[in-house]
Amino acid sequence: MFRGESFPYEKRPPSTSGSLSGSSYQSYPLHSNDARGNFKVVIRVRPPLPREIDPVHGFRSIIEVSPDNKRITLQEYLGAAANDEERELDISENPGLATFHHFTFDYVYDQDSTQVQVYDRTARQAVLSVLEGYNATLLAYGQTGTGKTYTMEGFKYNSTDPQRGIVPRASEEIFKIIESSQSQNVTFMVRASYLQIYNEFISDLLKPERGTLQIREEKRRGVFVEGLSEWAVRSATDICSLMQKGEMTRATASTKMNDLSSRSHAVFIIIVEHMMTTELEGSDDISKDIKVGKLNLVDLAGSERVRLTGATGKRLEESKKINQSLSALGNVIAALTDTKPRTHIPYRDSKLTRLLEDSLGGNCITTMMAMISPSNDSFGESLSTVKFANRAKNIKNAPRINEDVDQKTLIRKYEVELAKLRHELDAKNRSMYDMEKVIELEDQRKQAEADKEAAIEALEMRSKEFLIEKEEKRKLEERIKMMNSQLLVGGKKLEETPQFIIALEEKQKAIRKEYEGRLQEIEQERQQIEEDKAQIDRYKQLLLRQRDIMIALTARLNERDDTIIQLQEELDAYDRIHRETEENLEYQTARCQQLEDLLKNHGMNVPTAEIPESNHYKEPKRYPPYSTDTVTLDNESFLPLQMLTSEEKIAELTQIIENQKGEIDRLIGSINAYKQPVEPKSRDVQANLTSLQASNERYLAEKQAISGILENDVLKYIEEIYEGVRGNSIPPNQLLQEMQGLFQSVSQALSIVKNEKSSRNVQLRIPTQSAPVKENNPPQIVQQKEKVGNGRRPLTVDEMLMMKRQEQQRKRE
Ligand SMILES: Nc1ncnc2c1ncn2[C@@H]1O[C@H](COP(=O)(O)OP(=O)(O)OP(=O)(O)O)[C@@H](O)[C@H]1O
């Protein structure tokens, strides 16, 4: 019944059940810890499309799915029958005309499978992993028109449509879980992006104006698209809106194989940041555990046979690019699943493989969903798709939870931003409250002012009325008076009659009473106005006090700011000084080290004199001693073994001078002793004595000059050098040269003294009293040799002083 076993993949006899459907939904484990379990491959067979169904003979599928939905068999017909019915007949008569190709996968969805089954069994696990902080990828692969877009998106976007695909269902699930998490300690942040790779160019489907984007890689972040927009979303509806928006930009076209064929690879990305706060026991601190999961929902463009689609022009170019990138995907899978482990995986051969680097053999839980058609017309493409998927089964991924170790998650940035904004809001509220109080008081003040104005106005009115009434009363009185003066009652003037006087008095009383009443009223009003005024003044005082308080507070705040700035500046200055001191110290240490090395290189001892370490304790100054034991007359190398304090140095120099004086005295004594016995004996001796005396005088003068140099110039010179060393103002090289010069000068001065002494000893072979000089063997005057020490003539004191002055002059310049 079956043709030969010509395929390297698993081939089994066809199922005897003959059923080509029969899938059933089963619950599925959500987590798998083995590496193999982190890369799953499932197959989905779509139902036949109208164009694949023969209107006369109907449709016969070439696909068989096992009842446990693990195995799939593709029937290959080798005959020439044109339609499904004839083909079936052909095979039943001649079974050799059919070959069956068997494969096993993690799951096989037959043509009756529903969107919800695919989501629950395959996609849900990925979504839950993302909420735990893993990266997960769902990858739809297959020939054009086999249902990739249908599986990933579906075509309707309302939450009850059973046709909706993985993207809307995944977003619903994510927000359902977030909403069900009641804990106050858990915060989520969800954002989404949508991109496409079209003709090997990446673009942002939600911000197409950004143009072509590039792929980058960072150690912590992995591979990502630079400049891709991320949209914070708060509901599944938000995500669906983004999807719809992106769909409008995505490159699609009507082809022979699919009315709405995707011409680009599309990746919908959902990132879920998830923060858990925990109060640490025994402290006010809160630990924040942040995880970041990323879900890549990839809808690849379909592979297509140009022969079948008949593509030309732009479509042909698109097809070539699609097929190229899919073949790069095949190469990466081949490299990853090669039995001999390969060091190079060609991820960089296409944008698609570069973008999916983490999903293919990296930090990700990946599921590849390979779509096929059940139609005999698509056998070739279906077989190649299934073989492709079969190879991908062996990919091993190594997912890990992405924890926010570098504190760069958006959620953390939002936290910080929120805290800042809350702080600002609090401050604003406080100042608002203060402002409200001030406004209220100001209103009260205005009201009081208005009341006062009204009261004054009323008072003025009343006063005017009062004056008018007074005037009228005066006029009335005058008239009465005038009329009275004309009336006579009982012979008397009317105003003189007792009735008139009584009536007048009563009238006057009544008027007085009335006016007194009015005056009282006015006085009351006046008092009221006075009180109002006092109240207004009190308000004014209150406002002024408040204003003063606010001014004082502002001044105190400014003062505090100034103090902070001042302290900061001081701190900066301290820092700078500290840094400079450290740098200087390092420089001096390095120079000293150089100096020590130089000394050592010349075989000299390194002076052990220590420079005071702090300003609080000052070591006494120290000077190099003069000692023939420790000072060599070699021009290039000498150094005292131990430095002397100034007292020791003066004592040493005084001692040297004393010694020299003693030597002179001894010589004078010797001369005198010699003079006595030999004077009468020889004229030569007499001449010798005269010359000796002259020499002695010169010698004494020289000794005095040398003492002067030693006591004044040399000591000062030593002090200068010492100060230079202590203050680090003399570079070590110059210091070395100066010290060498100094010691050379001192040595030469002293050597003059010694040579003077020794030359005298040599010049005069003075006979002692116990060994008198023979007449025929008079004392000989030996000419002083020009060469001393290392063969050079020693300098005279004058020359030496001149040199010293010249040197000091040079230094001053
Ligand atoms: N499981 C299914 N049930 C019902 N109809 C389906 C199914 N799968 C695919 N279809 C239908 O098949 C047609 C092609 O599907 P779809 O556009 O999803 O293919 P595609 O693989 O994305 O193609 P392309 O690669 O060209 O974009 C659509 O009309 C779709 O409705």
PDB file of N, CA and C and ligand atoms in Angstrom, residues 44-47 49 111 113 115 142-151 155 163 250 255 257-258 260-263 299-304 371, ligand 1:
ATOM      1  N   ARG A  44      -1.133  23.635  12.790  1.00  0.00           N
ATOM      2  CA  ARG A  44      -2.574  23.888  12.677  1.00  0.00           C
ATOM      3  C   ARG A  44      -2.979  23.715  11.202  1.00  0.00           C
ATOM      4  N   VAL A  45      -3.979  22.858  11.024  1.00  0.00           N
ATOM      5  CA  VAL A  45      -4.508  22.639   9.671  1.00  0.00           C
ATOM      6  C   VAL A  45      -5.770  23.490   9.554  1.00  0.00           C
ATOM      7  N   ARG A  46      -5.791  24.363   8.569  1.00  0.00           N
ATOM      8  CA  ARG A  46      -6.996  25.191   8.443  1.00  0.00           C
ATOM      9  C   ARG A  46      -8.044  24.447   7.617  1.00  0.00           C
ATOM     10  N   PRO A  47      -9.309  24.849   7.737  1.00  0.00           N
ATOM     11  CA  PRO A  47     -10.346  24.226   6.900  1.00  0.00           C
ATOM     12  C   PRO A  47     -10.141  24.621   5.426  1.00  0.00           C
ATOM     13  N   LEU A  49     -10.603  26.287   1.909  1.00  0.00           N
ATOM     14  CA  LEU A  49     -11.219  27.559   1.499  1.00  0.00           C
ATOM     15  C   LEU A  49     -12.131  27.287   0.307  1.00  0.00           C
ATOM     16  N   GLN A 111      -8.461  20.670  11.280  1.00  0.00           N
ATOM     17  CA  GLN A 111      -9.205  21.779  10.665  1.00  0.00           C
ATOM     18  C   GLN A 111     -10.437  22.201  11.454  1.00  0.00           C
ATOM     19  N   SER A 113     -10.383  22.616  14.700  1.00  0.00           N
ATOM     20  CA  SER A 113      -9.971  23.279  15.951  1.00  0.00           C
ATOM     21  C   SER A 113     -10.458  24.725  15.949  1.00  0.00           C
ATOM     22  N   GLN A 115     -10.469  28.786  17.661  1.00  0.00           N
ATOM     23  CA  GLN A 115      -9.520  29.804  18.130  1.00  0.00           C
ATOM     24  C   GLN A 115      -9.289  29.670  19.639  1.00  0.00           C
ATOM     25  N   GLY A 142       4.160  29.587   7.895  1.00  0.00           N
ATOM     26  CA  GLY A 142       3.439  28.753   6.922  1.00  0.00           C
ATOM     27  C   GLY A 142       3.294  29.419   5.577  1.00  0.00           C
ATOM     28  N   GLN A 143       2.831  28.614   4.648  1.00  0.00           N
ATOM     29  CA  GLN A 143       2.625  29.091   3.273  1.00  0.00           C
ATOM     30  C   GLN A 143       1.571  30.205   3.276  1.00  0.00           C
ATOM     31  N   THR A 144       1.603  31.007   2.271  1.00  0.00           N
ATOM     32  CA  THR A 144       0.613  32.089   2.184  1.00  0.00           C
ATOM     33  C   THR A 144      -0.815  31.518   2.162  1.00  0.00           C
ATOM     34  N   GLY A 145      -1.681  32.191   2.864  1.00  0.00           N
ATOM     35  CA  GLY A 145      -3.098  31.813   2.870  1.00  0.00           C
ATOM     36  C   GLY A 145      -3.428  30.603   3.723  1.00  0.00           C
ATOM     37  N   THR A 146      -2.559  30.246   4.681  1.00  0.00           N
ATOM     38  CA  THR A 146      -2.829  29.042   5.480  1.00  0.00           C
ATOM     39  C   THR A 146      -3.408  29.383   6.869  1.00  0.00           C
ATOM     40  N   GLY A 147      -3.558  30.676   7.176  1.00  0.00           N
ATOM     41  CA  GLY A 147      -4.236  31.027   8.422  1.00  0.00           C
ATOM     42  C   GLY A 147      -3.355  31.599   9.519  1.00  0.00           C
ATOM     43  N   LYS A 148      -2.203  32.163   9.165  1.00  0.00           N
ATOM     44  CA  LYS A 148      -1.315  32.734  10.195  1.00  0.00           C
ATOM     45  C   LYS A 148      -1.974  33.965  10.824  1.00  0.00           C
ATOM     46  N   THR A 149      -2.400  34.889   9.974  1.00  0.00           N
ATOM     47  CA  THR A 149      -3.017  36.115  10.493  1.00  0.00           C
ATOM     48  C   THR A 149      -4.318  35.778  11.211  1.00  0.00           C
ATOM     49  N   TYR A 150      -5.046  34.807  10.658  1.00  0.00           N
ATOM     50  CA  TYR A 150      -6.305  34.397  11.289  1.00  0.00           C
ATOM     51  C   TYR A 150      -6.018  33.889  12.711  1.00  0.00           C
ATOM     52  N   THR A 151      -4.981  33.064  12.842  1.00  0.00           N
ATOM     53  CA  THR A 151      -4.672  32.497  14.162  1.00  0.00           C
ATOM     54  C   THR A 151      -4.170  33.576  15.118  1.00  0.00           C
ATOM     55  N   PHE A 155     -10.229  38.348  12.890  1.00  0.00           N
ATOM     56  CA  PHE A 155     -10.518  39.556  12.121  1.00  0.00           C
ATOM     57  C   PHE A 155     -11.525  40.473  12.772  1.00  0.00           C
ATOM     58  N   GLN A 163     -14.181  34.328  16.835  1.00  0.00           N
ATOM     59  CA  GLN A 163     -13.120  34.249  15.817  1.00  0.00           C
ATOM     60  C   GLN A 163     -11.881  35.039  16.220  1.00  0.00           C
ATOM     61  N   ARG A 250       0.024  48.205   7.997  1.00  0.00           N
ATOM     62  CA  ARG A 250       0.772  47.012   7.590  1.00  0.00           C
ATOM     63  C   ARG A 250       0.613  46.760   6.089  1.00  0.00           C
ATOM     64  N   THR A 255      -3.537  38.698  -3.415  1.00  0.00           N
ATOM     65  CA  THR A 255      -2.775  37.824  -4.318  1.00  0.00           C
ATOM     66  C   THR A 255      -3.697  36.698  -4.785  1.00  0.00           C
ATOM     67  N   MET A 257      -3.380  33.714  -4.058  1.00  0.00           N
ATOM     68  CA  MET A 257      -3.572  32.734  -2.993  1.00  0.00           C
ATOM     69  C   MET A 257      -4.352  33.283  -1.808  1.00  0.00           C
ATOM     70  N   ASN A 258      -4.368  34.610  -1.660  1.00  0.00           N
ATOM     71  CA  ASN A 258      -5.004  35.193  -0.479  1.00  0.00           C
ATOM     72  C   ASN A 258      -5.484  36.600  -0.818  1.00  0.00           C
ATOM     73  N   LEU A 260      -6.252  38.923   1.116  1.00  0.00           N
ATOM     74  CA  LEU A 260      -5.593  39.933   1.951  1.00  0.00           C
ATOM     75  C   LEU A 260      -4.296  39.323   2.488  1.00  0.00           C
ATOM     76  N   SER A 261      -3.314  39.273   1.613  1.00  0.00           N
ATOM     77  CA  SER A 261      -2.070  38.588   1.980  1.00  0.00           C
ATOM     78  C   SER A 261      -1.114  39.566   2.669  1.00  0.00           C
ATOM     79  N   SER A 262      -0.532  39.107   3.783  1.00  0.00           N
ATOM     80  CA  SER A 262       0.448  39.955   4.489  1.00  0.00           C
ATOM     81  C   SER A 262       1.752  39.918   3.705  1.00  0.00           C
ATOM     82  N   ARG A 263       2.239  41.100   3.353  1.00  0.00           N
ATOM     83  CA  ARG A 263       3.485  41.158   2.579  1.00  0.00           C
ATOM     84  C   ARG A 263       4.662  41.473   3.491  1.00  0.00           C
ATOM     85  N   ASP A 299       3.642  37.326  13.371  1.00  0.00           N
ATOM     86  CA  ASP A 299       2.864  36.834  12.223  1.00  0.00           C
ATOM     87  C   ASP A 299       3.751  36.998  10.993  1.00  0.00           C
ATOM     88  N   LEU A 300       4.339  35.871  10.573  1.00  0.00           N
ATOM     89  CA  LEU A 300       5.281  35.959   9.452  1.00  0.00           C
ATOM     90  C   LEU A 300       4.526  36.119   8.140  1.00  0.00           C
ATOM     91  N   ALA A 301       5.212  36.725   7.184  1.00  0.00           N
ATOM     92  CA  ALA A 301       4.633  36.761   5.837  1.00  0.00           C
ATOM     93  C   ALA A 301       4.709  35.341   5.293  1.00  0.00           C
ATOM     94  N   GLY A 302       3.773  34.972   4.437  1.00  0.00           N
ATOM     95  CA  GLY A 302       3.729  33.575   3.985  1.00  0.00           C
ATOM     96  C   GLY A 302       4.716  33.294   2.876  1.00  0.00           C
ATOM     97  N   SER A 303       5.327  32.107   2.958  1.00  0.00           N
ATOM     98  CA  SER A 303       6.190  31.690   1.852  1.00  0.00           C
ATOM     99  C   SER A 303       5.288  31.406   0.657  1.00  0.00           C
ATOM    100  N   GLU A 304       5.812  31.628  -0.505  1.00  0.00           N
ATOM    101  CA  GLU A 304       4.951  31.368  -1.665  1.00  0.00           C
ATOM    102  C   GLU A 304       5.768  30.952  -2.869  1.00  0.00           C
ATOM    103  N   MET A 371       1.365  26.555  10.040  1.00  0.00           N
ATOM    104  CA  MET A 371       0.017  26.450   9.463  1.00  0.00           C
ATOM    105  C   MET A 371       0.103  25.749   8.115  1.00  0.00           C
TER     106      MET A 371
HETATM  107  N1  LIG B   1      -8.734  28.047  11.069  1.00  0.00           N
HETATM  108  C1  LIG B   1      -9.419  28.742  10.180  1.00  0.00           C
HETATM  109  N2  LIG B   1     -10.761  28.720  10.197  1.00  0.00           N
HETATM  110  C2  LIG B   1     -11.466  29.424   9.297  1.00  0.00           C
HETATM  111  N3  LIG B   1     -10.906  30.176   8.317  1.00  0.00           N
HETATM  112  C3  LIG B   1      -9.578  30.239   8.248  1.00  0.00           C
HETATM  113  C4  LIG B   1      -8.775  29.540   9.169  1.00  0.00           C
HETATM  114  N4  LIG B   1      -7.495  29.771   8.866  1.00  0.00           N
HETATM  115  C5  LIG B   1      -7.504  30.612   7.807  1.00  0.00           C
HETATM  116  N5  LIG B   1      -8.737  30.881   7.463  1.00  0.00           N
HETATM  117  C6  LIG B   1      -9.109  31.745   6.342  1.00  0.00           C
HETATM  118  O1  LIG B   1      -8.113  31.584   5.336  1.00  0.00           O
HETATM  119  C7  LIG B   1      -7.848  32.816   4.681  1.00  0.00           C
HETATM  120  C8  LIG B   1      -6.378  33.110   4.697  1.00  0.00           C
HETATM  121  O2  LIG B   1      -5.981  33.261   6.025  1.00  0.00           O
HETATM  122  P1  LIG B   1      -4.868  34.276   6.493  1.00  0.00           P
HETATM  123  O3  LIG B   1      -4.989  35.557   5.792  1.00  0.00           O
HETATM  124  O4  LIG B   1      -4.882  34.252   7.939  1.00  0.00           O
HETATM  125  O5  LIG B   1      -3.595  33.569   5.919  1.00  0.00           O
HETATM  126  P2  LIG B   1      -2.106  33.966   6.093  1.00  0.00           P
HETATM  127  O6  LIG B   1      -1.352  32.722   6.360  1.00  0.00           O
HETATM  128  O7  LIG B   1      -1.988  35.041   7.085  1.00  0.00           O
HETATM  129  O8  LIG B   1      -1.749  34.505   4.661  1.00  0.00           O
HETATM  130  P3  LIG B   1      -0.585  35.485   4.203  1.00  0.00           P
HETATM  131  O9  LIG B   1       0.663  34.832   4.504  1.00  0.00           O
HETATM  132  O10 LIG B   1      -0.808  35.614   2.734  1.00  0.00           O
HETATM  133  O11 LIG B   1      -0.850  36.727   4.937  1.00  0.00           O
HETATM  134  C9  LIG B   1      -8.693  33.842   5.371  1.00  0.00           C
HETATM  135  O12 LIG B   1      -9.830  34.079   4.636  1.00  0.00           O
HETATM  136  C10 LIG B   1      -9.079  33.202   6.671  1.00  0.00           C
HETATM  137  O13 LIG B   1     -10.338  33.609   7.118  1.00  0.00           O
END
